[in-house]
Tab-separated table of C-alpha atoms in Angstrom:
chain	number	residue	atom	x	y	z
A	1	UNK	CA	82.082	0.499	84.354
A	2	UNK	CA	78.420	1.394	84.901
A	3	UNK	CA	75.610	-0.850	83.629
A	4	UNK	CA	71.926	0.073	83.304
A	5	UNK	CA	70.041	1.482	86.301
A	6	UNK	CA	73.328	2.860	87.625
A	7	UNK	CA	74.444	-0.661	88.609
A	8	UNK	CA	78.002	-1.928	88.461
A	9	UNK	CA	76.902	-5.403	87.425
A	10	UNK	CA	74.793	-6.942	84.655
A	11	UNK	CA	71.490	-7.613	86.407
A	12	UNK	CA	68.775	-10.019	85.330
A	13	UNK	CA	66.373	-7.077	85.203
A	14	UNK	CA	68.628	-5.369	82.642
A	15	UNK	CA	68.892	-8.565	80.600
A	16	UNK	CA	65.113	-8.943	80.545
A	17	UNK	CA	64.678	-5.345	79.403
A	18	UNK	CA	67.222	-5.830	76.617
A	19	UNK	CA	65.424	-8.963	75.407
A	20	UNK	CA	61.772	-8.042	75.898
A	21	UNK	CA	61.811	-4.248	75.849
A	22	UNK	CA	60.321	-3.753	79.290
A	23	UNK	CA	59.886	-5.085	82.792
A	24	UNK	CA	59.252	-8.798	83.244
A	25	UNK	CA	57.748	-10.671	86.190
A	26	UNK	CA	59.540	-13.873	87.157
A	27	UNK	CA	56.630	-15.850	88.592
A	28	UNK	CA	57.528	-18.683	91.016
A	29	UNK	CA	55.400	-21.823	91.022
A	30	UNK	CA	55.575	-25.227	92.684
A	31	UNK	CA	55.374	-27.962	90.055
A	32	UNK	CA	54.781	-30.703	92.616
A	33	UNK	CA	58.137	-32.404	92.031
A	34	UNK	CA	60.206	-34.085	94.731
A	35	UNK	CA	63.989	-34.246	95.086
A	36	UNK	CA	66.193	-37.345	94.503
A	37	UNK	CA	68.110	-36.366	97.600
A	38	UNK	CA	64.954	-36.708	99.714
A	39	UNK	CA	63.024	-39.622	98.216
A	40	UNK	CA	65.856	-42.170	98.284
A	41	UNK	CA	66.810	-42.023	94.595
A	42	UNK	CA	70.324	-40.854	95.520
A	43	UNK	CA	69.977	-40.156	99.267
A	44	UNK	CA	67.499	-39.316	102.001
A	45	UNK	CA	67.054	-36.286	104.193
A	46	UNK	CA	67.913	-33.709	101.542
A	47	UNK	CA	70.665	-31.106	101.671
A	48	UNK	CA	71.250	-30.111	105.271
A	49	UNK	CA	70.267	-26.470	104.593
A	50	UNK	CA	66.951	-27.393	102.947
A	51	UNK	CA	63.692	-26.815	104.799
A	52	UNK	CA	60.701	-29.150	104.582
A	53	UNK	CA	59.213	-26.886	101.890
A	54	UNK	CA	62.392	-26.742	99.824
A	55	UNK	CA	63.051	-23.412	98.131
A	56	UNK	CA	59.373	-22.615	97.800
A	57	UNK	CA	58.772	-20.965	101.166
A	58	UNK	CA	57.692	-17.720	99.512
A	59	UNK	CA	55.294	-19.206	96.925
A	60	UNK	CA	51.767	-17.886	97.538
A	61	UNK	CA	49.623	-20.969	96.834
A	62	UNK	CA	51.930	-23.966	96.269
A	63	UNK	CA	49.225	-26.642	96.571
A	64	UNK	CA	46.880	-25.178	93.953
A	65	UNK	CA	46.841	-26.113	90.237
A	66	UNK	CA	49.631	-24.471	88.278
A	67	UNK	CA	47.439	-21.974	86.357
A	68	UNK	CA	45.899	-20.874	89.664
A	69	UNK	CA	49.315	-20.480	91.291
A	70	UNK	CA	50.391	-18.337	88.347
A	71	UNK	CA	47.301	-16.118	88.540
A	72	UNK	CA	47.595	-15.538	92.274
A	73	UNK	CA	51.289	-14.679	92.020
A	74	UNK	CA	50.847	-12.119	89.246
A	75	UNK	CA	47.821	-10.591	90.973
A	76	UNK	CA	50.065	-9.813	93.943
A	77	UNK	CA	52.812	-8.457	91.700
A	78	UNK	CA	50.359	-6.246	89.813
A	79	UNK	CA	49.515	-4.445	93.034
A	80	UNK	CA	52.959	-2.841	92.741
A	81	UNK	CA	53.511	-2.899	88.967
A	82	UNK	CA	50.056	-2.893	87.312
A	83	UNK	CA	51.328	-2.281	83.773
A	84	UNK	CA	53.548	-5.384	83.453
A	85	UNK	CA	52.117	-7.938	81.029
A	86	UNK	CA	55.027	-10.303	80.242
A	87	UNK	CA	56.025	-13.208	82.483
A	88	UNK	CA	58.709	-15.831	82.982
A	89	UNK	CA	57.289	-18.820	84.867
A	90	UNK	CA	59.852	-20.074	87.378
A	91	UNK	CA	59.555	-23.724	88.369
A	92	UNK	CA	61.340	-23.123	91.634
A	93	UNK	CA	60.625	-25.642	94.325
A	94	UNK	CA	62.670	-28.839	94.720
A	95	UNK	CA	63.925	-30.578	91.524
A	96	UNK	CA	61.806	-29.761	88.511
A	97	UNK	CA	63.177	-32.401	86.161
A	98	UNK	CA	62.975	-35.252	88.687
A	99	UNK	CA	60.206	-37.227	86.983
A	100	UNK	CA	59.577	-39.114	83.749
A	101	UNK	CA	59.661	-36.744	80.813
A	102	UNK	CA	55.929	-37.322	80.147
A	103	UNK	CA	55.086	-35.886	83.582
A	104	UNK	CA	57.499	-32.975	83.166
A	105	UNK	CA	55.963	-32.144	79.799
A	106	UNK	CA	52.395	-32.336	81.147
A	107	UNK	CA	53.180	-29.920	83.989
A	108	UNK	CA	55.264	-27.448	82.000
A	109	UNK	CA	52.729	-27.304	79.171
A	110	UNK	CA	50.048	-26.170	81.643
A	111	UNK	CA	51.724	-22.761	81.839
A	112	UNK	CA	53.631	-22.122	78.613
A	113	UNK	CA	50.548	-20.837	76.777
A	114	UNK	CA	49.018	-18.811	79.598
A	115	UNK	CA	48.423	-15.143	78.651
A	116	UNK	CA	51.618	-13.105	78.702
A	117	UNK	CA	53.998	-16.017	79.327
A	118	UNK	CA	57.140	-15.509	77.240
A	119	UNK	CA	59.464	-18.034	78.848
A	120	UNK	CA	60.348	-20.541	81.529
A	121	UNK	CA	63.050	-20.820	84.148
A	122	UNK	CA	63.535	-24.352	85.448
A	123	UNK	CA	65.272	-25.021	88.756
A	124	UNK	CA	66.857	-28.457	88.963
A	125	UNK	CA	69.864	-30.572	89.991
A	126	UNK	CA	72.706	-31.616	87.689
A	127	UNK	CA	71.960	-35.308	88.304
A	128	UNK	CA	68.375	-35.043	87.001
A	129	UNK	CA	68.957	-34.334	83.333
A	130	UNK	CA	68.748	-37.621	81.396
A	131	UNK	CA	68.864	-37.434	77.563
A	132	UNK	CA	65.091	-37.471	77.039
A	133	UNK	CA	64.628	-34.581	79.474
A	134	UNK	CA	67.398	-32.555	77.836
A	135	UNK	CA	65.730	-33.217	74.460
A	136	UNK	CA	62.438	-31.812	75.786
A	137	UNK	CA	64.222	-28.775	77.217
A	138	UNK	CA	65.856	-28.279	73.810
A	139	UNK	CA	62.393	-28.341	72.228
A	140	UNK	CA	61.205	-25.706	74.706
A	141	UNK	CA	64.300	-23.629	73.979
A	142	UNK	CA	63.350	-23.564	70.296
A	143	UNK	CA	59.847	-22.375	71.189
A	144	UNK	CA	60.445	-19.759	73.835
A	145	UNK	CA	62.922	-18.043	76.162
A	146	UNK	CA	64.400	-20.607	78.557
A	147	UNK	CA	66.813	-20.791	81.465
A	148	UNK	CA	67.857	-23.949	83.270
A	149	UNK	CA	69.002	-23.115	86.789
A	150	UNK	CA	71.413	-25.680	88.227
A	151	UNK	CA	71.942	-25.954	91.956
A	152	UNK	CA	75.665	-26.498	92.416
A	153	UNK	CA	76.160	-24.620	95.733
A	154	UNK	CA	79.881	-25.479	96.048
A	155	UNK	CA	82.745	-26.852	93.970
A	156	UNK	CA	84.385	-28.478	97.001
A	157	UNK	CA	83.747	-32.208	97.406
A	158	UNK	CA	84.276	-32.084	101.191
A	159	UNK	CA	81.662	-29.341	101.555
A	160	UNK	CA	79.318	-31.208	99.250
A	161	UNK	CA	79.600	-34.285	101.468
A	162	UNK	CA	79.066	-32.193	104.611
A	163	UNK	CA	75.822	-30.728	103.299
A	164	UNK	CA	74.677	-34.085	101.854
A	165	UNK	CA	74.549	-32.776	98.300
A	166	UNK	CA	74.773	-36.337	96.899
A	167	UNK	CA	76.412	-35.517	93.581
A	168	UNK	CA	79.943	-34.507	92.660
A	169	UNK	CA	81.378	-31.570	90.725
A	170	UNK	CA	81.926	-33.619	87.581
A	171	UNK	CA	78.202	-34.403	87.435
A	172	UNK	CA	77.559	-30.666	87.316
A	173	UNK	CA	80.146	-30.129	84.555
A	174	UNK	CA	78.654	-32.925	82.472
A	175	UNK	CA	75.140	-31.489	82.879
A	176	UNK	CA	76.200	-28.033	81.702
A	177	UNK	CA	77.935	-29.539	78.665
A	178	UNK	CA	74.793	-31.504	77.678
A	179	UNK	CA	72.578	-28.427	77.983
A	180	UNK	CA	74.954	-26.174	76.076
A	181	UNK	CA	75.028	-28.602	73.136
A	182	UNK	CA	71.460	-27.398	72.582
A	183	UNK	CA	72.305	-23.730	73.230
A	184	UNK	CA	70.216	-23.750	76.413
A	185	UNK	CA	71.059	-20.901	78.774
A	186	UNK	CA	72.409	-22.122	82.119
A	187	UNK	CA	72.386	-20.257	85.430
A	188	UNK	CA	74.460	-21.757	88.251
A	189	UNK	CA	73.518	-21.362	91.919
A	190	UNK	CA	76.273	-20.979	94.525
A	191	UNK	CA	75.846	-20.469	98.276
A	192	UNK	CA	78.158	-18.247	100.298
A	193	UNK	CA	78.613	-19.185	103.946
A	194	UNK	CA	78.452	-22.983	103.840
A	195	UNK	CA	80.012	-24.868	106.791
A	196	UNK	CA	83.802	-24.825	106.759
A	197	UNK	CA	84.187	-22.562	103.727
A	198	UNK	CA	86.362	-19.483	104.090
A	199	UNK	CA	85.967	-16.297	102.102
A	200	UNK	CA	88.789	-17.437	99.827
A	201	UNK	CA	86.971	-20.707	99.163
A	202	UNK	CA	83.816	-18.785	98.256
A	203	UNK	CA	85.846	-16.725	95.765
A	204	UNK	CA	87.355	-19.940	94.401
A	205	UNK	CA	83.881	-21.429	93.908
A	206	UNK	CA	83.086	-18.622	91.472
A	207	UNK	CA	86.459	-18.828	89.756
A	208	UNK	CA	86.225	-22.580	89.155
A	209	UNK	CA	82.634	-22.424	87.972
A	210	UNK	CA	83.404	-19.741	85.397
A	211	UNK	CA	86.555	-21.413	84.091
A	212	UNK	CA	85.178	-24.946	83.999
A	213	UNK	CA	81.633	-24.469	82.682
A	214	UNK	CA	79.980	-22.543	79.860
A	215	UNK	CA	77.344	-20.722	81.889
A	216	UNK	CA	75.429	-17.591	80.920
A	217	UNK	CA	74.128	-16.651	84.368
A	218	UNK	CA	75.029	-16.992	88.013
A	219	UNK	CA	72.960	-16.763	91.177
A	220	UNK	CA	74.795	-16.018	94.420
A	221	UNK	CA	72.962	-16.844	97.643
A	222	UNK	CA	73.613	-16.133	101.268
A	223	UNK	CA	73.249	-19.241	103.413
A	224	UNK	CA	69.995	-18.925	105.343
A	225	UNK	CA	69.914	-21.021	108.492
A	226	UNK	CA	66.327	-22.199	108.816
A	227	UNK	CA	64.341	-23.915	111.522
A	228	UNK	CA	63.663	-27.626	111.039
A	229	UNK	CA	66.813	-28.236	109.001
A	230	UNK	CA	69.633	-30.671	109.632
A	231	UNK	CA	72.122	-27.805	109.410
A	232	UNK	CA	70.737	-26.321	112.605
A	233	UNK	CA	72.675	-28.973	114.540
A	234	UNK	CA	75.939	-27.841	112.879
A	235	UNK	CA	75.230	-24.337	114.126
A	236	UNK	CA	74.300	-25.425	117.617
A	237	UNK	CA	77.444	-27.558	117.900
A	238	UNK	CA	79.752	-24.804	116.630
A	239	UNK	CA	80.560	-26.166	113.168
A	240	UNK	CA	78.879	-23.273	111.391
A	241	UNK	CA	79.504	-19.550	111.773
A	242	UNK	CA	76.977	-17.215	110.175
A	243	UNK	CA	78.382	-14.453	108.000
A	244	UNK	CA	78.137	-10.799	109.025
A	245	UNK	CA	76.737	-8.341	106.516
A	246	UNK	CA	80.136	-6.707	106.000
A	247	UNK	CA	81.750	-10.104	105.340
A	248	UNK	CA	79.063	-10.990	102.846
A	249	UNK	CA	79.256	-7.674	100.994
A	250	UNK	CA	83.040	-8.019	100.747
A	251	UNK	CA	82.792	-11.528	99.281
A	252	UNK	CA	80.118	-10.504	96.766
A	253	UNK	CA	82.186	-7.550	95.543
A	254	UNK	CA	85.242	-9.762	95.084
A	255	UNK	CA	83.194	-12.414	93.294
A	256	UNK	CA	81.648	-9.854	90.933
A	257	UNK	CA	85.087	-8.639	89.926
A	258	UNK	CA	85.864	-12.121	88.565
A	259	UNK	CA	82.631	-12.616	86.616
A	260	UNK	CA	82.807	-11.716	82.894
A	261	UNK	CA	80.735	-8.707	81.896
A	262	UNK	CA	78.382	-10.749	79.681
A	263	UNK	CA	77.401	-13.226	82.413
A	264	UNK	CA	74.011	-12.254	83.846
A	265	UNK	CA	73.737	-11.817	87.610
A	266	UNK	CA	70.420	-13.440	88.524
A	267	UNK	CA	70.690	-12.766	92.249
A	268	UNK	CA	73.100	-11.402	94.855
A	269	UNK	CA	71.134	-12.415	97.930
A	270	UNK	CA	67.893	-14.201	98.665
A	271	UNK	CA	64.612	-14.167	100.536
A	272	UNK	CA	63.649	-16.210	103.571
A	273	UNK	CA	60.457	-16.238	105.646
A	274	UNK	CA	61.115	-14.241	108.817
A	275	UNK	CA	59.360	-16.707	111.084
A	276	UNK	CA	61.496	-19.669	109.951
A	277	UNK	CA	64.865	-17.908	109.728
A	278	UNK	CA	67.402	-18.459	112.499
A	279	UNK	CA	69.927	-16.181	110.859
A	280	UNK	CA	71.558	-14.083	109.670
A	281	UNK	CA	68.698	-11.771	110.613
A	282	UNK	CA	70.247	-8.854	108.736
A	283	UNK	CA	69.414	-10.700	105.508
A	284	UNK	CA	65.703	-9.967	106.037
A	285	UNK	CA	66.389	-6.367	104.947
A	286	UNK	CA	67.117	-7.401	101.374
A	287	UNK	CA	67.191	-3.947	99.832
A	288	UNK	CA	69.592	-2.700	102.486
A	289	UNK	CA	71.933	-5.564	101.566
A	290	UNK	CA	71.699	-4.786	97.855
A	291	UNK	CA	72.256	-1.086	98.508
A	292	UNK	CA	75.291	-1.926	100.649
A	293	UNK	CA	76.741	-3.943	97.750
A	294	UNK	CA	76.146	-1.042	95.355
A	295	UNK	CA	77.756	1.401	97.782
A	296	UNK	CA	80.779	-0.818	98.367
A	297	UNK	CA	81.375	-1.368	94.651
A	298	UNK	CA	81.316	2.402	94.174
A	299	UNK	CA	83.587	2.992	97.175
A	300	UNK	CA	86.145	0.542	95.789
A	301	UNK	CA	85.747	1.961	92.273
A	302	UNK	CA	85.207	-1.554	90.980
A	303	UNK	CA	82.637	-3.479	88.914
A	304	UNK	CA	81.654	-6.846	87.463
A	305	UNK	CA	84.399	-8.170	85.215
A	306	UNK	CA	87.162	-5.851	86.373
A	307	UNK	CA	89.369	-8.919	86.854
A	308	UNK	CA	87.551	-11.224	84.398
A	309	UNK	CA	88.885	-14.715	85.152
A	310	UNK	CA	88.125	-16.080	81.700
A	311	UNK	CA	89.995	-13.276	79.996
A	312	UNK	CA	92.951	-13.676	82.345
A	313	UNK	CA	93.074	-17.438	81.769
A	314	UNK	CA	92.411	-17.244	78.040
A	315	UNK	CA	89.200	-19.294	78.345
A	316	UNK	CA	86.529	-18.477	75.780
A	317	UNK	CA	82.916	-19.604	75.488
A	318	UNK	CA	80.513	-18.654	72.708
A	319	UNK	CA	78.078	-16.524	74.660
A	320	UNK	CA	76.517	-13.571	72.866
A	321	UNK	CA	73.636	-11.746	74.530
A	322	UNK	CA	70.405	-13.100	73.102
A	323	UNK	CA	67.562	-10.965	71.809
A	324	UNK	CA	64.056	-11.642	70.524
A	325	UNK	CA	63.938	-12.928	66.982
A	326	UNK	CA	60.714	-11.075	66.205
A	327	UNK	CA	57.517	-9.980	67.873
A	328	UNK	CA	55.506	-12.783	66.216
A	329	UNK	CA	57.743	-15.563	67.546
A	330	UNK	CA	56.721	-15.974	71.162
A	331	UNK	CA	59.906	-15.699	73.191
A	332	UNK	CA	61.961	-16.996	70.273
A	333	UNK	CA	65.678	-16.373	70.354
A	334	UNK	CA	68.067	-15.283	67.665
C-alpha cells in the first residue's frame, strides 16, 4: 500500500494537506510551563532522559513572549518555504497543562488569533489533565484544529519506574478516555531504546497502546542520550545500550505494520542538538534515517497497517479522518 508522497505510512504532512489543502508549519513554542515530575508535585529530578531544557532544545527564542517566539520561528521556516501561510502552534516544552486553567488559557490565547494560525498542538502528561483543563481543551477543539500529545514513553511499569516517569499506565488510559469524550484528537508519544527494553518490548508498547486506547496519532522517538541527564549514569554503568541504526529501522518497520492505516504517524525519529547529544550519533542525520525506513519498508514489501492489530483483535474505535468544515470556520472540524 502506497500513501501520498510515495510513503508507505500515513504521515502528519499528508494529514495536514488533506485537512488544510496545502503545507502547514508546525511551530514550536515554549509556554513557560514546568513539569510535575521536576517541581515536586509528583516527583523531583524529572524523567532520567530529560535535559535541563526539556524537549525544547531546538526552540529558537524560548525566553521571549509567545507572539515573538512564533514570529521568529516562522521567519526561519519561510527561508525554505516562503509561500506557506498556515500554522499549527505547538506548545512543546515540558508539561503544557501543568498550571491552573486560568494561566493555561491566558498563554494559549496569546497565539490562537495570530495571523495564519489554524490550530494548536499541546504537549502534556497524562497526569495533568484535571476536569477544568479538559473542558477548556474541549472549548478549543470546538473553535479550531487541536491535538493533545500525551507523553507515555512506555507501557511497562518497571521501565516507567526506572526512568522516573512518576505515573502509571492506567493514568494514561484514563486521560485518553477523558479527552476522547470530547472528540479531542490524541497523539501518543513512545520512545524506542529505553533501558532494559528489548525490540519485542518496543513492539509490544505499540500493540498495547493501540488496543487499549482510542488514539488518532502516534509519535515514535529514538532515545537520545543527552549530556546533563540522569540517564547518562545508566549508560556509563552499562545499564543502557544505545540502538544501532539498523536495529532502529527494523523496530520502526515492525511497529508500522501493526498501526492501523487511519492512525496518523506524527514522527518516526526526532531531533537533538549535536553539541548536547552523547548518542546515537547516527540520529543526527535525520533524513538518512527516514530514507532508510522508506527503503526498508519497500525492500520488505510492507506498509503501515499490513498486520493491523485492531483489526486482528476485533477492536474498533470511531476514528474517521477529519476535514475542515468550511473556509469561514477557522480550523473548525466536521
